[in-house]
C-alpha atoms as a printed R data frame, in Angstrom:
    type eleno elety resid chain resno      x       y       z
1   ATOM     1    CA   UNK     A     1 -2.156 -27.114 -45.486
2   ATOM     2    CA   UNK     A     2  1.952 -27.091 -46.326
3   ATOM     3    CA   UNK     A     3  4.574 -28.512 -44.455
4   ATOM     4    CA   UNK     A     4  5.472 -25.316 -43.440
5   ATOM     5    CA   UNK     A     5  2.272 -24.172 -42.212
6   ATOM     6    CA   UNK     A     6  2.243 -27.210 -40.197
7   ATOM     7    CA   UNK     A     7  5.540 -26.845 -38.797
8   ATOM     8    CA   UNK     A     8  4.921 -23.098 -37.955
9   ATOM     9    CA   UNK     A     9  1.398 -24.372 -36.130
10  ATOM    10    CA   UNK     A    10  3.426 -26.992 -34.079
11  ATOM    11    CA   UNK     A    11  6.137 -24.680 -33.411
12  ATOM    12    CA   UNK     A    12  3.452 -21.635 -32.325
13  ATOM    13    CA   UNK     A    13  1.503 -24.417 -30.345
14  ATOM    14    CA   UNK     A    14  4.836 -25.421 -28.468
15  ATOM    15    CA   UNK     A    15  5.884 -21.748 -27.882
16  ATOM    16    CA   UNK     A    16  2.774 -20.501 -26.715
17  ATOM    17    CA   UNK     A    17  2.352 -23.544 -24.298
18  ATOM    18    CA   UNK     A    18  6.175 -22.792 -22.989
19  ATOM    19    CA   UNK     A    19  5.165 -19.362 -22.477
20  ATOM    20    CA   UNK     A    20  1.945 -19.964 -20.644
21  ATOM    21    CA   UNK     A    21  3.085 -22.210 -18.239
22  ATOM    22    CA   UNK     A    22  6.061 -19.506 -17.889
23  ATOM    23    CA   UNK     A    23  3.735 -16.605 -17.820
24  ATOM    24    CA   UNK     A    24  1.017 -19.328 -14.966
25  ATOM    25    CA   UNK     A    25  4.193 -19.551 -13.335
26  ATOM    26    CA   UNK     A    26  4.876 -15.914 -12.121
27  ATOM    27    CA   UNK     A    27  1.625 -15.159 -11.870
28  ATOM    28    CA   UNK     A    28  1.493 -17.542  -9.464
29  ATOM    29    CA   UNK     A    29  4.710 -16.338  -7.460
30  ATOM    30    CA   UNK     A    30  3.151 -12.706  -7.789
31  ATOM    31    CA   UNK     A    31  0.045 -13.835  -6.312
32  ATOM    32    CA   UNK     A    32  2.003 -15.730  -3.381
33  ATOM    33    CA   UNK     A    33  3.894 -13.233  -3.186
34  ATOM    34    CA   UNK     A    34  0.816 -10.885  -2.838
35  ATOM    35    CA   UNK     A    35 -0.604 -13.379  -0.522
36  ATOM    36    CA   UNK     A    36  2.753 -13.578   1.754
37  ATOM    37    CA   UNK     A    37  2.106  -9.280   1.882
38  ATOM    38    CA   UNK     A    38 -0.482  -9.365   3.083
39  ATOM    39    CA   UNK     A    39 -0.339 -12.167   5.532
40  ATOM    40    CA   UNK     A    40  2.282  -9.688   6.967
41  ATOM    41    CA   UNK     A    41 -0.166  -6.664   6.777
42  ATOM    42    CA   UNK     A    42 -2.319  -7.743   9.528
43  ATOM    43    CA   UNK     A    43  0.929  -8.346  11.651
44  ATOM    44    CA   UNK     A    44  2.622  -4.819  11.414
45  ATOM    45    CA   UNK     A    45 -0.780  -3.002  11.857
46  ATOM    46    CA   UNK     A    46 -1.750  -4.841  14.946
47  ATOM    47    CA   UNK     A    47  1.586  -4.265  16.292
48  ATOM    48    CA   UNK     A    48  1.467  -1.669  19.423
49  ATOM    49    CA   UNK     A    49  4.160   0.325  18.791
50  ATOM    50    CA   UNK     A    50  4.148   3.532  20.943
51  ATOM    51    CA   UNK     A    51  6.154   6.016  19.921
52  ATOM    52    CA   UNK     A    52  6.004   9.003  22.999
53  ATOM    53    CA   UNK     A    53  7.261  12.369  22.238
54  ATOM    54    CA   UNK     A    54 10.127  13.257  24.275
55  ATOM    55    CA   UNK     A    55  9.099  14.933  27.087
56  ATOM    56    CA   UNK     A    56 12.274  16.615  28.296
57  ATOM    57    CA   UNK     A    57 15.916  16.647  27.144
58  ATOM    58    CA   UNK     A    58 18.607  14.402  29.012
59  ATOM    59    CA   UNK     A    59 22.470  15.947  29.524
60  ATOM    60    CA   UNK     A    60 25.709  14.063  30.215
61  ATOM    61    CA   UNK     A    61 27.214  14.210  33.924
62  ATOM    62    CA   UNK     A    62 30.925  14.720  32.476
63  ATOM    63    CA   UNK     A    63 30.124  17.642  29.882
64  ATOM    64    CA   UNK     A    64 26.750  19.395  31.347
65  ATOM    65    CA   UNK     A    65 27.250  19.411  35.269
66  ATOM    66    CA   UNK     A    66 29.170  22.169  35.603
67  ATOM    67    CA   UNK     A    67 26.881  24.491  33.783
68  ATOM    68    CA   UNK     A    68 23.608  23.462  35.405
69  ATOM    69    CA   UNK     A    69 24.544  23.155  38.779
70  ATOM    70    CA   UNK     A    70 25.548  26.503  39.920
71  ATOM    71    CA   UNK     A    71 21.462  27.466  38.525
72  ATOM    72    CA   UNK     A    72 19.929  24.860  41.331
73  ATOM    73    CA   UNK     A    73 18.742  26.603  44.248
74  ATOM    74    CA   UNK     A    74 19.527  24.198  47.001
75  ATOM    75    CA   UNK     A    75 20.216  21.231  45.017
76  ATOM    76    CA   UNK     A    76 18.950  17.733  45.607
77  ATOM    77    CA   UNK     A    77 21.402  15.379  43.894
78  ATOM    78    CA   UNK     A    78 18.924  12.069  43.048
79  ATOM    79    CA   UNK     A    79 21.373   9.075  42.103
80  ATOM    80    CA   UNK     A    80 19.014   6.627  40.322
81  ATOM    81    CA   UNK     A    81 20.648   2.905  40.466
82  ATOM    82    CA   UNK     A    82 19.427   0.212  37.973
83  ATOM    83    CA   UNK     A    83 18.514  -2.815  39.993
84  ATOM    84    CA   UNK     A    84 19.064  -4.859  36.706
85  ATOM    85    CA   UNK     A    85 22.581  -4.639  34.705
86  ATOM    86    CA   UNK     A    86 20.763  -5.310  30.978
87  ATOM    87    CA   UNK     A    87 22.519  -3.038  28.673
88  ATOM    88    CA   UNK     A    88 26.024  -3.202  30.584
89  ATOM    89    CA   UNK     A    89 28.085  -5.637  32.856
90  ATOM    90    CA   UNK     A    90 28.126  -2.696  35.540
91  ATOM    91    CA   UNK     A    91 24.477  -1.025  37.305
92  ATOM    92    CA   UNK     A    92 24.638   2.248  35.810
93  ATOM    93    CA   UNK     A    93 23.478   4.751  37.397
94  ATOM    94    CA   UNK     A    94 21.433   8.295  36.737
95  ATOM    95    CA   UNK     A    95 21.918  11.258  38.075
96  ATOM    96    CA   UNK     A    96 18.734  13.759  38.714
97  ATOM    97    CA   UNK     A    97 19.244  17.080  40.251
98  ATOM    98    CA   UNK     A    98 16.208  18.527  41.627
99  ATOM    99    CA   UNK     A    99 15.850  22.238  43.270
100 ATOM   100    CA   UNK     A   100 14.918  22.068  46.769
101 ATOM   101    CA   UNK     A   101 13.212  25.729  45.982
102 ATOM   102    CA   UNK     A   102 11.675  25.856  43.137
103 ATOM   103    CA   UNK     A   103 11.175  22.303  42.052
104 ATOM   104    CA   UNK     A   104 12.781  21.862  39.083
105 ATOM   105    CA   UNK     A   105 15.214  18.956  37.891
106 ATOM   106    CA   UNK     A   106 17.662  18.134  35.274
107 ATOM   107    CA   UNK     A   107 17.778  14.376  34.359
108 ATOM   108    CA   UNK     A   108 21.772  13.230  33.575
109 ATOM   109    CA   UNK     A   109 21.552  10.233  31.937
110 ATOM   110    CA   UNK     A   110 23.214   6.496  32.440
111 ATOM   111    CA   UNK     A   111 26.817   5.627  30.639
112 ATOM   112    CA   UNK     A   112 28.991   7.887  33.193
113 ATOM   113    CA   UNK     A   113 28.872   6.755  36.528
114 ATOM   114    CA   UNK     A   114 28.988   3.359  38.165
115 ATOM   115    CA   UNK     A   115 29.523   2.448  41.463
116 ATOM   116    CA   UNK     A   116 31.198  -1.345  40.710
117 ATOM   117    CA   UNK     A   117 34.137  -1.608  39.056
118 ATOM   118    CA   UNK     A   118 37.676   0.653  39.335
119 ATOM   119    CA   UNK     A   119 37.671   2.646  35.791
120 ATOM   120    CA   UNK     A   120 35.947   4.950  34.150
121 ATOM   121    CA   UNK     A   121 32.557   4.916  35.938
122 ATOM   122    CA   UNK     A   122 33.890   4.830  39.695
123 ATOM   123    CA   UNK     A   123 36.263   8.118  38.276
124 ATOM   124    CA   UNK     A   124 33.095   9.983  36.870
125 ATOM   125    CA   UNK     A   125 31.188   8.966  40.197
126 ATOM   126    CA   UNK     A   126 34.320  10.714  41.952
127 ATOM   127    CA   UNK     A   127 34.363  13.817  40.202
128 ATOM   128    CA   UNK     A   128 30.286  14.369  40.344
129 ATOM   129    CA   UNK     A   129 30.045  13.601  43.851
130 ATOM   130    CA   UNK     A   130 33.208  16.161  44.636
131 ATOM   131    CA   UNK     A   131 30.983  18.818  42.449
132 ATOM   132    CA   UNK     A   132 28.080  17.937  44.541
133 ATOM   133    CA   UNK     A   133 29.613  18.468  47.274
134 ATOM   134    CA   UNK     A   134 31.264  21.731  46.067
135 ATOM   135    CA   UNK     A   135 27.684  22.916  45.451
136 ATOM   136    CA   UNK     A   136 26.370  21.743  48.969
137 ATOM   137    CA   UNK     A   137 24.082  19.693  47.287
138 ATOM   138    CA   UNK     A   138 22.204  17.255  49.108
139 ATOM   139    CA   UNK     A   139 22.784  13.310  47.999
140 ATOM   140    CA   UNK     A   140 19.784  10.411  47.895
141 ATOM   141    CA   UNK     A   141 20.631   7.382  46.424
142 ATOM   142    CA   UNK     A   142 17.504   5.314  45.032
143 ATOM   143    CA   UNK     A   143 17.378   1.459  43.522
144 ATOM   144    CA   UNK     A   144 15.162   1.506  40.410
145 ATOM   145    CA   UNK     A   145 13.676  -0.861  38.019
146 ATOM   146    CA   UNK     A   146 15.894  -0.281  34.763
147 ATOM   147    CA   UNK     A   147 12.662  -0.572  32.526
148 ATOM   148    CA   UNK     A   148 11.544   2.468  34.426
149 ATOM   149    CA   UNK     A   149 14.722   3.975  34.415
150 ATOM   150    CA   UNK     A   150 14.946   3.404  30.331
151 ATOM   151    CA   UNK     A   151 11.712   5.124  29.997
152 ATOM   152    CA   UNK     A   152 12.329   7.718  32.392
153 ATOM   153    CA   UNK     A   153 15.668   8.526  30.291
154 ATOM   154    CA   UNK     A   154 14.032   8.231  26.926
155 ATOM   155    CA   UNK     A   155 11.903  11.477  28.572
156 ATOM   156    CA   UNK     A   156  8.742   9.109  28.622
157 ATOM   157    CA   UNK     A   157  8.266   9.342  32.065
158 ATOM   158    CA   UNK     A   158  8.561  12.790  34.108
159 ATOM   159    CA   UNK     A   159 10.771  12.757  37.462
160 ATOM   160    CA   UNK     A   160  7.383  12.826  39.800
161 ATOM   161    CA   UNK     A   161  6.134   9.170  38.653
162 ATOM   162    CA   UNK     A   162  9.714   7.922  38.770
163 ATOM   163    CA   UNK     A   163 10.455   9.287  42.362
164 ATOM   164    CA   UNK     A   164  7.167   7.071  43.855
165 ATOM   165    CA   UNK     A   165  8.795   3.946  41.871
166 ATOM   166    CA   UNK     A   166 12.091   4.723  43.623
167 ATOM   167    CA   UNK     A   167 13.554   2.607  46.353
168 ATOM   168    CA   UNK     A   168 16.007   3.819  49.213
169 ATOM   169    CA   UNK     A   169 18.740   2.547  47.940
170 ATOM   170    CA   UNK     A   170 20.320   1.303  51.719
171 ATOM   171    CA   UNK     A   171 17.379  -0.748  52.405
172 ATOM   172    CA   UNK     A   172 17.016  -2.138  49.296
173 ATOM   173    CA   UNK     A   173 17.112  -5.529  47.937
174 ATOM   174    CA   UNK     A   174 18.869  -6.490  44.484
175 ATOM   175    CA   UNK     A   175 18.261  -9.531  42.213
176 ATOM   176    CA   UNK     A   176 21.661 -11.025  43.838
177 ATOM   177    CA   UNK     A   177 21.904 -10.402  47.246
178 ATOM   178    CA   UNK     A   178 25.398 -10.593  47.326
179 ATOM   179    CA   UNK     A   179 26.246  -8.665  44.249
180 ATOM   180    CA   UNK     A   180 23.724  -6.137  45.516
181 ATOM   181    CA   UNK     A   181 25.381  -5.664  49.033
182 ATOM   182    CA   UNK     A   182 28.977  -5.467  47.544
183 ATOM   183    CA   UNK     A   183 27.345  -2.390  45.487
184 ATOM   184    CA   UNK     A   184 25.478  -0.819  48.337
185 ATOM   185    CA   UNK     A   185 29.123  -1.181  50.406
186 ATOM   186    CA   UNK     A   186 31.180   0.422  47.251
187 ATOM   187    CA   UNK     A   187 28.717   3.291  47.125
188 ATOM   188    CA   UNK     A   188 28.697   3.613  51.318
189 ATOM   189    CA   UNK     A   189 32.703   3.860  50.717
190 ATOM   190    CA   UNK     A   190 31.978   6.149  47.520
191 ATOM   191    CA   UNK     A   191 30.122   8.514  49.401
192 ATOM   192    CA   UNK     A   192 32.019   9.144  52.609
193 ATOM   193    CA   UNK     A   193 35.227   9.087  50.237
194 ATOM   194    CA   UNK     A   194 34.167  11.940  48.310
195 ATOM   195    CA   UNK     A   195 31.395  14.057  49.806
């Protein structure tokens, strides 16, 4: 054996020792890694996520009222009030429109109309109630559970199983009963105001 040879042998030795313990290395990250996947796996496929067809399409009070109310046959105007203000400061509120005749409704979902507050909500309340009343449309104001509401709006729920969750609004009783009342008096004043 030369010097060389021996050199080359130590060299090859050392090199091929780096590179297993580099190659060991990300094998064992890849297998971690592997390992961390499917520790996840499990997770995501025992997670109960629904997902619902829509049932029915929602419209917007400002844009759509006009064109669906003059089709109602004695119309019923349902205003839906969240008990809980989650997604805004303000408890939004829904508009349904039911036919007293033939049973049908149009669902007008939350974002336009408020009863709380002195901008844009209390204006858009204004205007639909003064349509309402243009259309002799009958009012009922309902408290609701805002999970209901959400589903109910995401067309999860159809207008029958929300109207037996519904609450008479007048009688009923808010997560702050003095927040509550102050509503229930700004929609009292909202209503004789308007229609």
């Amino acid at each position: 054996m030369l010097l060389s040879e021996f050199g080359l042998d130590i060299i090859s030795g050392w090199l091929s020792n780096k590179f297993g313990k580099i190659i060991d290395k990300r094998i064992l990250k890849l297998k971690k890694y592997k390992d961390c996947k499917n520790m996840r796996k499990p997770f995501f496929e025992n997670l109960a996520l629904e997902v619902k067809t829509k049932l029915f399409q929602t419209f917007d009070v400002y844009i759509d009222l006009e064109k669906i109310l003059p089709r109602i046959a004695n119309p019923i105007a349902h205003i839906l009030i969240e008990k809980e203000a989650i997604d805004s400061f303000w408890n939004q509120a829904c508009l349904v429109l039911e036919s007293k005749v033939t049973g049908e409704w149009y669902v007008f979902r939350r974002g336009r109309m408020a009863m709380q507050g002195v901008g844009g909500g209390i204006r858009q309340s204004e205007i639909a109630l003064k349509r309402l009343k243009e259309s002799k449309a009958y009012i009922a104001v309902w408290a609701i559970s805002t999970a209901i509401l959400d589903e109910f709006e995401n067309g999860g729920k159809l207008w029958p199983e929300v109207k037996i969750s519904a609450i008479p609004f007048f009688s009923s009783i808010g997560n702050n009963d003095g927040e509550w009342c102050l509503i229930q008096d700004r929609t009292r004043e909202l209503l004789s105001a308007n229609y």
